[in-house]
mmCIF file with all atom_site columns, C-alpha atoms in Angstrom:
data_model
loop_
_atom_site.group_PDB
_atom_site.id
_atom_site.type_symbol
_atom_site.label_atom_id
_atom_site.label_alt_id
_atom_site.label_comp_id
_atom_site.label_asym_id
_atom_site.label_entity_id
_atom_site.label_seq_id
_atom_site.pdbx_PDB_ins_code
_atom_site.Cartn_x
_atom_site.Cartn_y
_atom_site.Cartn_z
_atom_site.occupancy
_atom_site.B_iso_or_equiv
_atom_site.pdbx_formal_charge
_atom_site.auth_seq_id
_atom_site.auth_comp_id
_atom_site.auth_asym_id
_atom_site.auth_atom_id
_atom_site.pdbx_PDB_model_num
ATOM 1   C CA . MET V 1 1   ? -36.024 -74.793 17.985  1.00 49.00 ? 1   MET V CA 1
ATOM 2   C CA . ALA V 1 2   ? -36.617 -71.109 18.633  1.00 62.00 ? 2   ALA V CA 1
ATOM 3   C CA . GLY V 1 3   ? -40.276 -71.412 19.582  1.00 66.00 ? 3   GLY V CA 1
ATOM 4   C CA . ALA V 1 4   ? -41.279 -73.317 16.469  1.00 78.00 ? 4   ALA V CA 1
ATOM 5   C CA . GLN V 1 5   ? -43.634 -76.262 16.542  1.00 85.00 ? 5   GLN V CA 1
ATOM 6   C CA . VAL V 1 6   ? -41.658 -79.147 15.093  1.00 88.00 ? 6   VAL V CA 1
ATOM 7   C CA . THR V 1 7   ? -42.848 -82.510 13.830  1.00 92.00 ? 7   THR V CA 1
ATOM 8   C CA . LEU V 1 8   ? -40.219 -85.179 13.231  1.00 92.00 ? 8   LEU V CA 1
ATOM 9   C CA . THR V 1 9   ? -41.191 -88.196 11.146  1.00 93.00 ? 9   THR V CA 1
ATOM 10  C CA . ASP V 1 10  ? -39.717 -91.553 10.296  1.00 93.00 ? 10  ASP V CA 1
ATOM 11  C CA . LEU V 1 11  ? -40.657 -95.188 9.991   1.00 94.00 ? 11  LEU V CA 1
ATOM 12  C CA . GLY V 1 12  ? -41.909 -96.957 13.106  1.00 95.00 ? 12  GLY V CA 1
ATOM 13  C CA . HIS V 1 13  ? -38.718 -98.852 13.836  1.00 96.00 ? 13  HIS V CA 1
ATOM 14  C CA . ILE V 1 14  ? -36.724 -95.576 13.756  1.00 94.00 ? 14  ILE V CA 1
ATOM 15  C CA . THR V 1 15  ? -38.983 -93.275 15.793  1.00 95.00 ? 15  THR V CA 1
ATOM 16  C CA . PRO V 1 16  ? -37.823 -94.560 19.229  1.00 95.00 ? 16  PRO V CA 1
ATOM 17  C CA . LEU V 1 17  ? -34.301 -93.394 18.313  1.00 95.00 ? 17  LEU V CA 1
ATOM 18  C CA . THR V 1 18  ? -35.711 -90.107 16.982  1.00 92.00 ? 18  THR V CA 1
ATOM 19  C CA . LEU V 1 19  ? -37.540 -89.537 20.264  1.00 91.00 ? 19  LEU V CA 1
ATOM 20  C CA . HIS V 1 20  ? -34.401 -90.382 22.254  1.00 92.00 ? 20  HIS V CA 1
ATOM 21  C CA . ASN V 1 21  ? -32.329 -87.928 20.176  1.00 91.00 ? 21  ASN V CA 1
ATOM 22  C CA . LEU V 1 22  ? -34.968 -85.234 20.672  1.00 90.00 ? 22  LEU V CA 1
ATOM 23  C CA . LYS V 1 23  ? -34.833 -85.692 24.444  1.00 89.00 ? 23  LYS V CA 1
ATOM 24  C CA . VAL V 1 24  ? -31.028 -85.747 24.546  1.00 91.00 ? 24  VAL V CA 1
ATOM 25  C CA . ASN V 1 25  ? -30.589 -82.697 22.313  1.00 88.00 ? 25  ASN V CA 1
ATOM 26  C CA . CYS V 1 26  ? -33.525 -80.547 23.388  1.00 84.00 ? 26  CYS V CA 1
ATOM 27  C CA . GLY V 1 27  ? -34.134 -81.521 27.004  1.00 79.00 ? 27  GLY V CA 1
ATOM 28  C CA . ASP V 1 28  ? -36.853 -79.335 28.496  1.00 72.00 ? 28  ASP V CA 1
ATOM 29  C CA . HIS V 1 29  ? -37.378 -77.485 25.211  1.00 69.00 ? 29  HIS V CA 1
ATOM 30  C CA . GLN V 1 30  ? -39.013 -80.432 23.480  1.00 73.00 ? 30  GLN V CA 1
ATOM 31  C CA . GLN V 1 31  ? -42.578 -79.563 24.552  1.00 75.00 ? 31  GLN V CA 1
ATOM 32  C CA . ARG V 1 32  ? -43.265 -77.936 21.162  1.00 81.00 ? 32  ARG V CA 1
ATOM 33  C CA . SER V 1 33  ? -42.015 -80.994 19.288  1.00 87.00 ? 33  SER V CA 1
ATOM 34  C CA . LYS V 1 34  ? -43.553 -84.316 18.431  1.00 88.00 ? 34  LYS V CA 1
ATOM 35  C CA . VAL V 1 35  ? -42.371 -87.509 16.784  1.00 92.00 ? 35  VAL V CA 1
ATOM 36  C CA . VAL V 1 36  ? -44.805 -89.157 14.370  1.00 93.00 ? 36  VAL V CA 1
ATOM 37  C CA . VAL V 1 37  ? -44.581 -92.485 12.551  1.00 95.00 ? 37  VAL V CA 1
ATOM 38  C CA . HIS V 1 38  ? -45.041 -91.764 8.853   1.00 95.00 ? 38  HIS V CA 1
ATOM 39  C CA . CYS V 1 39  ? -44.395 -93.712 5.683   1.00 95.00 ? 39  CYS V CA 1
ATOM 40  C CA . TRP V 1 40  ? -44.212 -91.697 2.474   1.00 95.00 ? 40  TRP V CA 1
ATOM 41  C CA . GLY V 1 41  ? -47.281 -91.953 0.304   1.00 94.00 ? 41  GLY V CA 1
ATOM 42  C CA . GLN V 1 42  ? -49.621 -92.516 3.243   1.00 95.00 ? 42  GLN V CA 1
ATOM 43  C CA . ASP V 1 43  ? -52.258 -90.104 4.554   1.00 95.00 ? 43  ASP V CA 1
ATOM 44  C CA . VAL V 1 44  ? -50.735 -86.910 5.975   1.00 95.00 ? 44  VAL V CA 1
ATOM 45  C CA . LYS V 1 45  ? -53.626 -85.960 8.295   1.00 93.00 ? 45  LYS V CA 1
ATOM 46  C CA . ASP V 1 46  ? -51.463 -86.562 11.400  1.00 89.00 ? 46  ASP V CA 1
ATOM 47  C CA . LEU V 1 47  ? -48.925 -84.077 10.025  1.00 92.00 ? 47  LEU V CA 1
ATOM 48  C CA . MET V 1 48  ? -51.349 -81.243 9.325   1.00 90.00 ? 48  MET V CA 1
ATOM 49  C CA . PRO V 1 49  ? -51.715 -78.294 9.219   1.00 91.00 ? 49  PRO V CA 1
ATOM 50  C CA . SER V 1 50  ? -49.291 -77.662 6.377   1.00 91.00 ? 50  SER V CA 1
ATOM 51  C CA . PRO V 1 51  ? -45.945 -76.648 7.834   1.00 94.00 ? 51  PRO V CA 1
ATOM 52  C CA . ASP V 1 52  ? -44.021 -73.499 6.984   1.00 94.00 ? 52  ASP V CA 1
ATOM 53  C CA . VAL V 1 53  ? -40.832 -75.473 6.366   1.00 95.00 ? 53  VAL V CA 1
ATOM 54  C CA . ILE V 1 54  ? -40.118 -79.096 5.457   1.00 96.00 ? 54  ILE V CA 1
ATOM 55  C CA . THR V 1 55  ? -36.562 -80.382 5.654   1.00 96.00 ? 55  THR V CA 1
ATOM 56  C CA . GLY V 1 56  ? -35.183 -83.741 4.651   1.00 95.00 ? 56  GLY V CA 1
ATOM 57  C CA . ALA V 1 57  ? -31.643 -85.042 4.673   1.00 93.00 ? 57  ALA V CA 1
ATOM 58  C CA . ASP V 1 58  ? -30.456 -88.040 2.694   1.00 91.00 ? 58  ASP V CA 1
ATOM 59  C CA . VAL V 1 59  ? -33.976 -88.981 1.584   1.00 92.00 ? 59  VAL V CA 1
ATOM 60  C CA . VAL V 1 60  ? -33.298 -89.053 -2.175  1.00 92.00 ? 60  VAL V CA 1
ATOM 61  C CA . TYR V 1 61  ? -31.433 -92.302 -2.763  1.00 88.00 ? 61  TYR V CA 1
ATOM 62  C CA . GLN V 1 62  ? -33.887 -95.035 -3.763  1.00 90.00 ? 62  GLN V CA 1
ATOM 63  C CA . GLN V 1 63  ? -35.814 -94.437 -6.981  1.00 91.00 ? 63  GLN V CA 1
ATOM 64  C CA . GLU V 1 64  ? -38.542 -96.862 -5.976  1.00 94.00 ? 64  GLU V CA 1
ATOM 65  C CA . HIS V 1 65  ? -39.540 -94.413 -3.203  1.00 94.00 ? 65  HIS V CA 1
ATOM 66  C CA . PHE V 1 66  ? -39.476 -91.198 -5.255  1.00 95.00 ? 66  PHE V CA 1
ATOM 67  C CA . ASP V 1 67  ? -43.180 -91.306 -6.184  1.00 96.00 ? 67  ASP V CA 1
ATOM 68  C CA . ALA V 1 68  ? -44.242 -91.833 -2.573  1.00 96.00 ? 68  ALA V CA 1
ATOM 69  C CA . LEU V 1 69  ? -42.015 -88.983 -1.353  1.00 96.00 ? 69  LEU V CA 1
ATOM 70  C CA . VAL V 1 70  ? -43.343 -86.621 -4.033  1.00 96.00 ? 70  VAL V CA 1
ATOM 71  C CA . THR V 1 71  ? -46.918 -87.638 -3.185  1.00 96.00 ? 71  THR V CA 1
ATOM 72  C CA . THR V 1 72  ? -46.326 -86.886 0.497   1.00 96.00 ? 72  THR V CA 1
ATOM 73  C CA . LEU V 1 73  ? -44.765 -83.513 -0.274  1.00 97.00 ? 73  LEU V CA 1
ATOM 74  C CA . HIS V 1 74  ? -47.615 -82.658 -2.655  1.00 95.00 ? 74  HIS V CA 1
ATOM 75  C CA . HIS V 1 75  ? -50.302 -83.433 -0.048  1.00 95.00 ? 75  HIS V CA 1
ATOM 76  C CA . LEU V 1 76  ? -48.451 -81.892 2.883   1.00 95.00 ? 76  LEU V CA 1
ATOM 77  C CA . ALA V 1 77  ? -47.116 -78.670 1.385   1.00 95.00 ? 77  ALA V CA 1
ATOM 78  C CA . ALA V 1 78  ? -49.092 -75.488 0.916   1.00 94.00 ? 78  ALA V CA 1
ATOM 79  C CA . PRO V 1 79  ? -47.980 -72.671 -1.409  1.00 93.00 ? 79  PRO V CA 1
ATOM 80  C CA . HIS V 1 80  ? -46.288 -70.941 1.566   1.00 94.00 ? 80  HIS V CA 1
ATOM 81  C CA . THR V 1 81  ? -44.297 -74.069 2.523   1.00 96.00 ? 81  THR V CA 1
ATOM 82  C CA . LEU V 1 82  ? -40.571 -74.014 1.801   1.00 97.00 ? 82  LEU V CA 1
ATOM 83  C CA . ILE V 1 83  ? -38.988 -77.420 1.258   1.00 97.00 ? 83  ILE V CA 1
ATOM 84  C CA . TYR V 1 84  ? -35.263 -78.065 1.616   1.00 98.00 ? 84  TYR V CA 1
ATOM 85  C CA . LEU V 1 85  ? -33.892 -81.493 0.735   1.00 97.00 ? 85  LEU V CA 1
ATOM 86  C CA . ALA V 1 86  ? -30.215 -82.366 1.062   1.00 95.00 ? 86  ALA V CA 1
ATOM 87  C CA . PHE V 1 87  ? -28.678 -85.472 -0.445  1.00 94.00 ? 87  PHE V CA 1
ATOM 88  C CA . LYS V 1 88  ? -25.439 -87.012 -1.578  1.00 92.00 ? 88  LYS V CA 1
ATOM 89  C CA . ILE V 1 89  ? -25.177 -87.348 -5.340  1.00 92.00 ? 89  ILE V CA 1
ATOM 90  C CA . ARG V 1 90  ? -24.890 -91.086 -5.878  1.00 91.00 ? 90  ARG V CA 1
ATOM 91  C CA . GLY V 1 91  ? -26.022 -91.335 -9.490  1.00 88.00 ? 91  GLY V CA 1
ATOM 92  C CA . ARG V 1 92  ? -29.235 -93.061 -8.430  1.00 84.00 ? 92  ARG V CA 1
ATOM 93  C CA . GLY V 1 93  ? -31.708 -90.885 -10.278 1.00 86.00 ? 93  GLY V CA 1
ATOM 94  C CA . GLU V 1 94  ? -31.486 -87.681 -8.291  1.00 89.00 ? 94  GLU V CA 1
ATOM 95  C CA . GLN V 1 95  ? -32.226 -85.667 -11.444 1.00 90.00 ? 95  GLN V CA 1
ATOM 96  C CA . SER V 1 96  ? -35.345 -87.743 -12.108 1.00 93.00 ? 96  SER V CA 1
ATOM 97  C CA . PHE V 1 97  ? -36.538 -86.987 -8.579  1.00 94.00 ? 97  PHE V CA 1
ATOM 98  C CA . LYS V 1 98  ? -36.246 -83.264 -9.228  1.00 94.00 ? 98  LYS V CA 1
ATOM 99  C CA . LYS V 1 99  ? -38.187 -83.689 -12.488 1.00 95.00 ? 99  LYS V CA 1
ATOM 100 C CA . LYS V 1 100 ? -40.916 -85.592 -10.631 1.00 96.00 ? 100 LYS V CA 1
ATOM 101 C CA . LEU V 1 101 ? -41.190 -82.719 -8.157  1.00 96.00 ? 101 LEU V CA 1
ATOM 102 C CA . GLU V 1 102 ? -41.430 -80.200 -10.988 1.00 96.00 ? 102 GLU V CA 1
ATOM 103 C CA . SER V 1 103 ? -44.101 -82.255 -12.765 1.00 95.00 ? 103 SER V CA 1
ATOM 104 C CA . SER V 1 104 ? -46.095 -82.295 -9.500  1.00 95.00 ? 104 SER V CA 1
ATOM 105 C CA . ASN V 1 105 ? -46.408 -78.517 -9.557  1.00 95.00 ? 105 ASN V CA 1
ATOM 106 C CA . PHE V 1 106 ? -43.319 -77.547 -7.567  1.00 97.00 ? 106 PHE V CA 1
ATOM 107 C CA . ALA V 1 107 ? -40.724 -74.925 -8.411  1.00 97.00 ? 107 ALA V CA 1
ATOM 108 C CA . VAL V 1 108 ? -37.322 -76.495 -7.741  1.00 97.00 ? 108 VAL V CA 1
ATOM 109 C CA . GLN V 1 109 ? -33.971 -74.703 -7.401  1.00 97.00 ? 109 GLN V CA 1
ATOM 110 C CA . GLN V 1 110 ? -30.548 -75.949 -6.445  1.00 96.00 ? 110 GLN V CA 1
ATOM 111 C CA . VAL V 1 111 ? -29.056 -74.073 -3.515  1.00 96.00 ? 111 VAL V CA 1
ATOM 112 C CA . PRO V 1 112 ? -25.710 -72.707 -4.780  1.00 96.00 ? 112 PRO V CA 1
ATOM 113 C CA . LEU V 1 113 ? -22.696 -74.625 -3.500  1.00 94.00 ? 113 LEU V CA 1
ATOM 114 C CA . GLN V 1 114 ? -21.171 -71.448 -2.081  1.00 94.00 ? 114 GLN V CA 1
ATOM 115 C CA . HIS V 1 115 ? -24.154 -71.250 0.315   1.00 95.00 ? 115 HIS V CA 1
ATOM 116 C CA . LEU V 1 116 ? -23.360 -74.671 1.788   1.00 93.00 ? 116 LEU V CA 1
ATOM 117 C CA . HIS V 1 117 ? -20.954 -75.427 4.607   1.00 93.00 ? 117 HIS V CA 1
ATOM 118 C CA . GLU V 1 118 ? -17.493 -76.067 3.148   1.00 93.00 ? 118 GLU V CA 1
ATOM 119 C CA . GLU V 1 119 ? -17.731 -79.739 4.109   1.00 92.00 ? 119 GLU V CA 1
ATOM 120 C CA . TYR V 1 120 ? -20.665 -80.118 1.680   1.00 91.00 ? 120 TYR V CA 1
ATOM 121 C CA . ALA V 1 121 ? -19.625 -77.675 -1.031  1.00 91.00 ? 121 ALA V CA 1
ATOM 122 C CA . ASP V 1 122 ? -17.363 -80.067 -2.944  1.00 92.00 ? 122 ASP V CA 1
ATOM 123 C CA . GLY V 1 123 ? -20.013 -81.089 -5.489  1.00 90.00 ? 123 GLY V CA 1
ATOM 124 C CA . GLU V 1 124 ? -20.725 -84.475 -3.897  1.00 93.00 ? 124 GLU V CA 1
ATOM 125 C CA . TYR V 1 125 ? -23.836 -83.107 -2.205  1.00 93.00 ? 125 TYR V CA 1
ATOM 126 C CA . GLU V 1 126 ? -26.816 -81.137 -3.367  1.00 94.00 ? 126 GLU V CA 1
ATOM 127 C CA . VAL V 1 127 ? -29.443 -79.131 -1.537  1.00 96.00 ? 127 VAL V CA 1
ATOM 128 C CA . ILE V 1 128 ? -32.628 -78.228 -3.342  1.00 97.00 ? 128 ILE V CA 1
ATOM 129 C CA . ARG V 1 129 ? -35.246 -75.669 -2.405  1.00 97.00 ? 129 ARG V CA 1
ATOM 130 C CA . ALA V 1 130 ? -38.784 -76.327 -3.591  1.00 97.00 ? 130 ALA V CA 1
ATOM 131 C CA . CYS V 1 131 ? -42.138 -74.661 -3.199  1.00 96.00 ? 131 CYS V CA 1
ATOM 132 C CA . LYS V 1 132 ? -45.584 -75.589 -4.425  1.00 95.00 ? 132 LYS V CA 1
ATOM 133 C CA . LEU V 1 133 ? -46.915 -73.455 -7.253  1.00 92.00 ? 133 LEU V CA 1
ATOM 134 C CA . GLY V 1 134 ? -50.380 -71.963 -7.286  1.00 78.00 ? 134 GLY V CA 1
ATOM 135 C CA . GLY V 1 135 ? -53.070 -71.771 -4.659  1.00 59.00 ? 135 GLY V CA 1
#
């Protein structure tokens, strides 16, 4: 983790596995990392201060959770925060998620396929980069 302070989040029933994976993969280097139970749409005070980078993989697949995810990103991100979200294109409203982000004052760009690992550059996956506009 190259000296970064890292916060990993998930639902309560998943965080024991997250903590186990952190210990297995980072060993003694996990002292700058923490695992926090968080449900999208809830208060983000335990996740503050605003991070420099937010990453999410396979988090854009259920439309009923899009508003809560956008709300969390809106409250957590600062203008300096870079957000990268990767997801498989399933035809479950991914474009509407991006529009929700844009309407919540985020600039959203698709990361070009040629910048992705060849395994994910076949058009079945998308990575977006977003940042909050304004101050």
